[in-house]
Short mmCIF file of C-alpha atoms in Angstrom, two decimals:
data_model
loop_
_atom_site.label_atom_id
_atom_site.label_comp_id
_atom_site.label_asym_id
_atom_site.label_seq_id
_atom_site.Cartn_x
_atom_site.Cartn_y
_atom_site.Cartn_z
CA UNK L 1 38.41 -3.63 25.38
CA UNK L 2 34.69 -4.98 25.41
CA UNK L 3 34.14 -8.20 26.50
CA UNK L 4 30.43 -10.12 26.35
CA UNK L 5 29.30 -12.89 27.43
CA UNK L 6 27.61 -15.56 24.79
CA UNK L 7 24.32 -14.20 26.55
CA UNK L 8 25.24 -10.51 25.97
CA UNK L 9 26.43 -11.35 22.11
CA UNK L 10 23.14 -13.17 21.21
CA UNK L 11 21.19 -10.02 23.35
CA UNK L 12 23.13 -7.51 21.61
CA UNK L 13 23.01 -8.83 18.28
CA UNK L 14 19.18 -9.31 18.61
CA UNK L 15 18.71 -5.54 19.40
CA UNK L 16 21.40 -4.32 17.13
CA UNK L 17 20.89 -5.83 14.14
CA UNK L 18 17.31 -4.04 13.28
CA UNK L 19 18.67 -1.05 14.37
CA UNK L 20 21.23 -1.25 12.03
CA UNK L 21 18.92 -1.91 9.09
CA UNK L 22 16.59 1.34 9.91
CA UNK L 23 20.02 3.19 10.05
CA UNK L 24 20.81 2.75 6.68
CA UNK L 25 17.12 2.88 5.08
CA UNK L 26 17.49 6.40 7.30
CA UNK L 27 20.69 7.17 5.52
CA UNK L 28 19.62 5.82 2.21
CA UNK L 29 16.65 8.04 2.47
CA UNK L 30 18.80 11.35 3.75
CA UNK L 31 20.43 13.46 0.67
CA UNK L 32 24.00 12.87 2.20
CA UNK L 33 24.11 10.03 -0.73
CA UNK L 34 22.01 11.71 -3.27
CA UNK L 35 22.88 15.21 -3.22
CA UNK L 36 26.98 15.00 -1.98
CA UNK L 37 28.23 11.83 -3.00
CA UNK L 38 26.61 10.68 -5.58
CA UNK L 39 27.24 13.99 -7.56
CA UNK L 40 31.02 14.22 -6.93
CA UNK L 41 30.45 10.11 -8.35
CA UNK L 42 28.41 11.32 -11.80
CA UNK L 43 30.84 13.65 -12.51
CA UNK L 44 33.73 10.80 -13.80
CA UNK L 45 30.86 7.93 -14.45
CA UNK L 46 27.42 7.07 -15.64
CA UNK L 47 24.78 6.63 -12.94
CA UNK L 48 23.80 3.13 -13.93
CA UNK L 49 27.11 1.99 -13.32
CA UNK L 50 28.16 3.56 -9.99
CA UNK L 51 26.89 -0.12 -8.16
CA UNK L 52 29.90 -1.56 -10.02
CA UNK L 53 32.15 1.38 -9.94
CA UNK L 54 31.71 0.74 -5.71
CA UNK L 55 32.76 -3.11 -6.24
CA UNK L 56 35.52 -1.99 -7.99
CA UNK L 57 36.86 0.16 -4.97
CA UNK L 58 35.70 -2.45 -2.64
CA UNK L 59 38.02 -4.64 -4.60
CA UNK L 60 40.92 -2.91 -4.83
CA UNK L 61 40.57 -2.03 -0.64
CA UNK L 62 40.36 -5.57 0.14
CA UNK L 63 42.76 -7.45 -2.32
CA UNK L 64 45.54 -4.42 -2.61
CA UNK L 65 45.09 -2.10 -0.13
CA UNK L 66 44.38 -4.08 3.12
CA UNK L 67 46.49 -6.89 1.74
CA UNK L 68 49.03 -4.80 1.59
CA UNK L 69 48.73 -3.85 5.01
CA UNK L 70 48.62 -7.31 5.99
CA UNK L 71 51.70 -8.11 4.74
CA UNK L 72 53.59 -5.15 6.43
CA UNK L 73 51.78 -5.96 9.98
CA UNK L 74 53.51 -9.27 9.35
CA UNK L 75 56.62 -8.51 7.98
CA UNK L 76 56.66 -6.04 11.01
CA UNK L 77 55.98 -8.04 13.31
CA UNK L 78 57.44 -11.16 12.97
CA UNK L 79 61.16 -11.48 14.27
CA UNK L 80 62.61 -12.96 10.89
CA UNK L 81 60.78 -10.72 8.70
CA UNK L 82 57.89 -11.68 6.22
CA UNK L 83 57.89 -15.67 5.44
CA UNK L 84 56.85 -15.54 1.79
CA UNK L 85 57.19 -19.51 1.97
CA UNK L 86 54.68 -20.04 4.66
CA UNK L 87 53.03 -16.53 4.39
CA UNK L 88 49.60 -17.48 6.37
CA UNK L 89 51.51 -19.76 8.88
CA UNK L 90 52.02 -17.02 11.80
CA UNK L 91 49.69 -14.80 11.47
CA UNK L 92 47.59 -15.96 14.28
CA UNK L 93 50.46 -14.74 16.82
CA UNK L 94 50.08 -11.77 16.13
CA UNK L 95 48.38 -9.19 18.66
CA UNK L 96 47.78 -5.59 19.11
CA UNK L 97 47.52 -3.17 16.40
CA UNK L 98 49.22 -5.72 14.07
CA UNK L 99 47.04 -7.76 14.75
CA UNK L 100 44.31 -5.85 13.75
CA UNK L 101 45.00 -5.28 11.04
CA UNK L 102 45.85 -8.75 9.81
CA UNK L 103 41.95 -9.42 11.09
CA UNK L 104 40.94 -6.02 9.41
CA UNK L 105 42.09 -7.76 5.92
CA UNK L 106 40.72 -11.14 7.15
CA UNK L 107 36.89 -9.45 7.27
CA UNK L 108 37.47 -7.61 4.40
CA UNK L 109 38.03 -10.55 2.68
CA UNK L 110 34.92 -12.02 3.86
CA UNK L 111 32.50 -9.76 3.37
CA UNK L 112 33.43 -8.95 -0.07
CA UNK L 113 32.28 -11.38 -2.14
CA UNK L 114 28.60 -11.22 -0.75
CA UNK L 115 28.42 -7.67 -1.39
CA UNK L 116 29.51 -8.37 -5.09
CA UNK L 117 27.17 -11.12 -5.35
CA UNK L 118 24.44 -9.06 -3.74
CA UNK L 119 25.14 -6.39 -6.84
CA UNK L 120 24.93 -8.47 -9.39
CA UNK L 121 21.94 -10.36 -8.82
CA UNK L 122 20.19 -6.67 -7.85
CA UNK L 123 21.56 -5.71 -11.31
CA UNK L 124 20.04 -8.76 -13.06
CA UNK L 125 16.70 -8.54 -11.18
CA UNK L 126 16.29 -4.67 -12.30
CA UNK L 127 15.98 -2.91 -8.91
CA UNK L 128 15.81 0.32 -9.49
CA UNK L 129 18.72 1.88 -9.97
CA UNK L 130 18.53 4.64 -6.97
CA UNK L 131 18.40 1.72 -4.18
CA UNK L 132 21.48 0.06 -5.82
CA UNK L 133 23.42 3.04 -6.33
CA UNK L 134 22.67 4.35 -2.29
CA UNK L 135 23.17 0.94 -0.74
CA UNK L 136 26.45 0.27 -2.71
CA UNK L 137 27.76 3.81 -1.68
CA UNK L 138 26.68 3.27 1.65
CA UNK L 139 28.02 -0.04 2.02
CA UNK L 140 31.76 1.08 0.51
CA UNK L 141 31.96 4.20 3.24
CA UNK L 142 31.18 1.81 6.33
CA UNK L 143 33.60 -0.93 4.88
CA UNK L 144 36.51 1.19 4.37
CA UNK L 145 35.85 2.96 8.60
CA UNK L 146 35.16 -0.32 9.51
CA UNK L 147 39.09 -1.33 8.42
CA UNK L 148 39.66 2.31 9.79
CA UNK L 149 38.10 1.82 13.42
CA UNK L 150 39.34 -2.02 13.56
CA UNK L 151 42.88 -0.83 13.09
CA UNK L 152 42.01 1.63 15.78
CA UNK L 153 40.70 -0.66 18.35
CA UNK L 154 37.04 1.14 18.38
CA UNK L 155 35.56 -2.13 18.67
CA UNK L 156 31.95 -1.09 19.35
CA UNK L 157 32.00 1.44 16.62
CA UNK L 158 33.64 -1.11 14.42
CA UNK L 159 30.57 -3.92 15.51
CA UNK L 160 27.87 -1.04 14.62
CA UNK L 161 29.65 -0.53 11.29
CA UNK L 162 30.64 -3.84 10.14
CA UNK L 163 26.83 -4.95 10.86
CA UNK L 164 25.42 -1.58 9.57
CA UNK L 165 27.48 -2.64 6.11
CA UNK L 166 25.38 -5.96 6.36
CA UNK L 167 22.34 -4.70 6.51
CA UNK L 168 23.23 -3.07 3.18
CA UNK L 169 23.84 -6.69 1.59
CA UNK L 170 20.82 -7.66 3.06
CA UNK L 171 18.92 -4.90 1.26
CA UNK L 172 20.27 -5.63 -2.09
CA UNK L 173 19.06 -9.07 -1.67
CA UNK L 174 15.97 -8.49 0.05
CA UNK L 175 15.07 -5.94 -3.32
CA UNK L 176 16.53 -8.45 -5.69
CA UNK L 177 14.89 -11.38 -4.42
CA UNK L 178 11.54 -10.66 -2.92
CA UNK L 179 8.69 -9.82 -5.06
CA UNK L 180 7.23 -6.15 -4.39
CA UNK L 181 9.51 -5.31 -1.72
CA UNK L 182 9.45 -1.86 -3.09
CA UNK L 183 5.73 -1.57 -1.31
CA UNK L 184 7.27 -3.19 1.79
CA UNK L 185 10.26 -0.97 1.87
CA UNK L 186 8.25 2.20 1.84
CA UNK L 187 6.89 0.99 5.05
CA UNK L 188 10.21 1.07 6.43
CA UNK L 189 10.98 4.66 5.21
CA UNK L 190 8.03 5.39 6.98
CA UNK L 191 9.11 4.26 10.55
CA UNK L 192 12.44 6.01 10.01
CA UNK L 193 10.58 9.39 9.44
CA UNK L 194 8.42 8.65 12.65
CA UNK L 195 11.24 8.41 14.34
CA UNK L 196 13.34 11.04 12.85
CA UNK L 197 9.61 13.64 13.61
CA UNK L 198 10.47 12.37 17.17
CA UNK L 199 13.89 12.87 17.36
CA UNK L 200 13.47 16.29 16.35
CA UNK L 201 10.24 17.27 18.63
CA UNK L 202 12.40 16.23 21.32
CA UNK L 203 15.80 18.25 20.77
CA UNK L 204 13.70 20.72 20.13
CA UNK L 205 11.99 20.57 23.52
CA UNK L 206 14.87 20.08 25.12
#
């Protein structure tokens, strides 16, 4: 169990959150996506609509699958059994692994609707179709171990995830909604393969 401070939050979501965005321009820029995924993707739909094809997962994970496992943590947890009457009434008791995932499905719920939002207005603005296709990919992987390592109590790999799957959002929107971005982004890129050139010099001097 990690516990911060309000200090330590603000200090580590400072830090963390920048990092997170340079880890997934790093991973949208590494052929993990483009040349394993997204192939296995193309071969049961068209390219152009893979962005919604990931909303659709990330739909049915939060409103059937998680849900589902809401219910049960309840159901199991609860000395009378699910209360179908008053079904959101005790779900704060709850603690532990049932807990979890109760909050698991609580996030879920959350964050979806900005990520569908932030696909549909990337759609409508015509960024180009290999940064919506990455970032939605990306973004449906770390949402589905973020339910994963919430369930399991990682709690700082669940943090790094859950913001990592932000920084996706924020992207989409920063593409969509901010005029040559595409100029600005390469910039980016271009810091993650400094980085990466250093990473490498030094394992390999190691």
């Amino acid at each position: 169990m990690t516990k911060l401070s309000p200090k330590a939050v603000t200090l580590t979501l400072i830090a963390l959150s920048p990092v997170c965005f340079l880890a997934t321009a790093a991973m949208q820029q590494a052929p993990l996506v483009e040349n394993y995924v997204l192939p296995i993707l193309l071969h049961f739909f068209l390219r152009k609509d893979i962005p919604f094809v990931m909303i659709g997962i990330i739909f049915v994970w939060t409103y059937v699958m998680t849900a589902s496992l809401s219910v049960i943590a309840q159901s199991a947890g609860l000395k009378d059994g699910y209360d179908n009457n008053e079904p959101r009434l005790y779900k704060s008791i709850l603690k532990g692994t049932l807990g979890r995932v109760i909050a698991a499905h609580q996030v879920a719920l959350e964050s979806s609707p900005v990520f569908f939002t932030a696909v549909v207005i990337a759609t409508l603005n015509k960024v180009p179709l290999k940064y919506r296709s990455s970032f939605s990919v990306i973004y449906t992987i770390l949402r589905i171990l973020h339910t994963i390592t919430y369930i399991l109590d990682f709690d700082v790999a669940r943090a790094v995830i859950h913001t990592m799957a932000l920084s996706c959002v924020g992207w989409l929107f920063a593409f969509a909604l901010i005029p040559q971005f595409e100029s600005n982004y390469s910039t980016v890129t271009e810091v993650v393969t400094l980085f990466k050139s250093v990473s490498d010099e030094s394992m390999l001097n190691f």
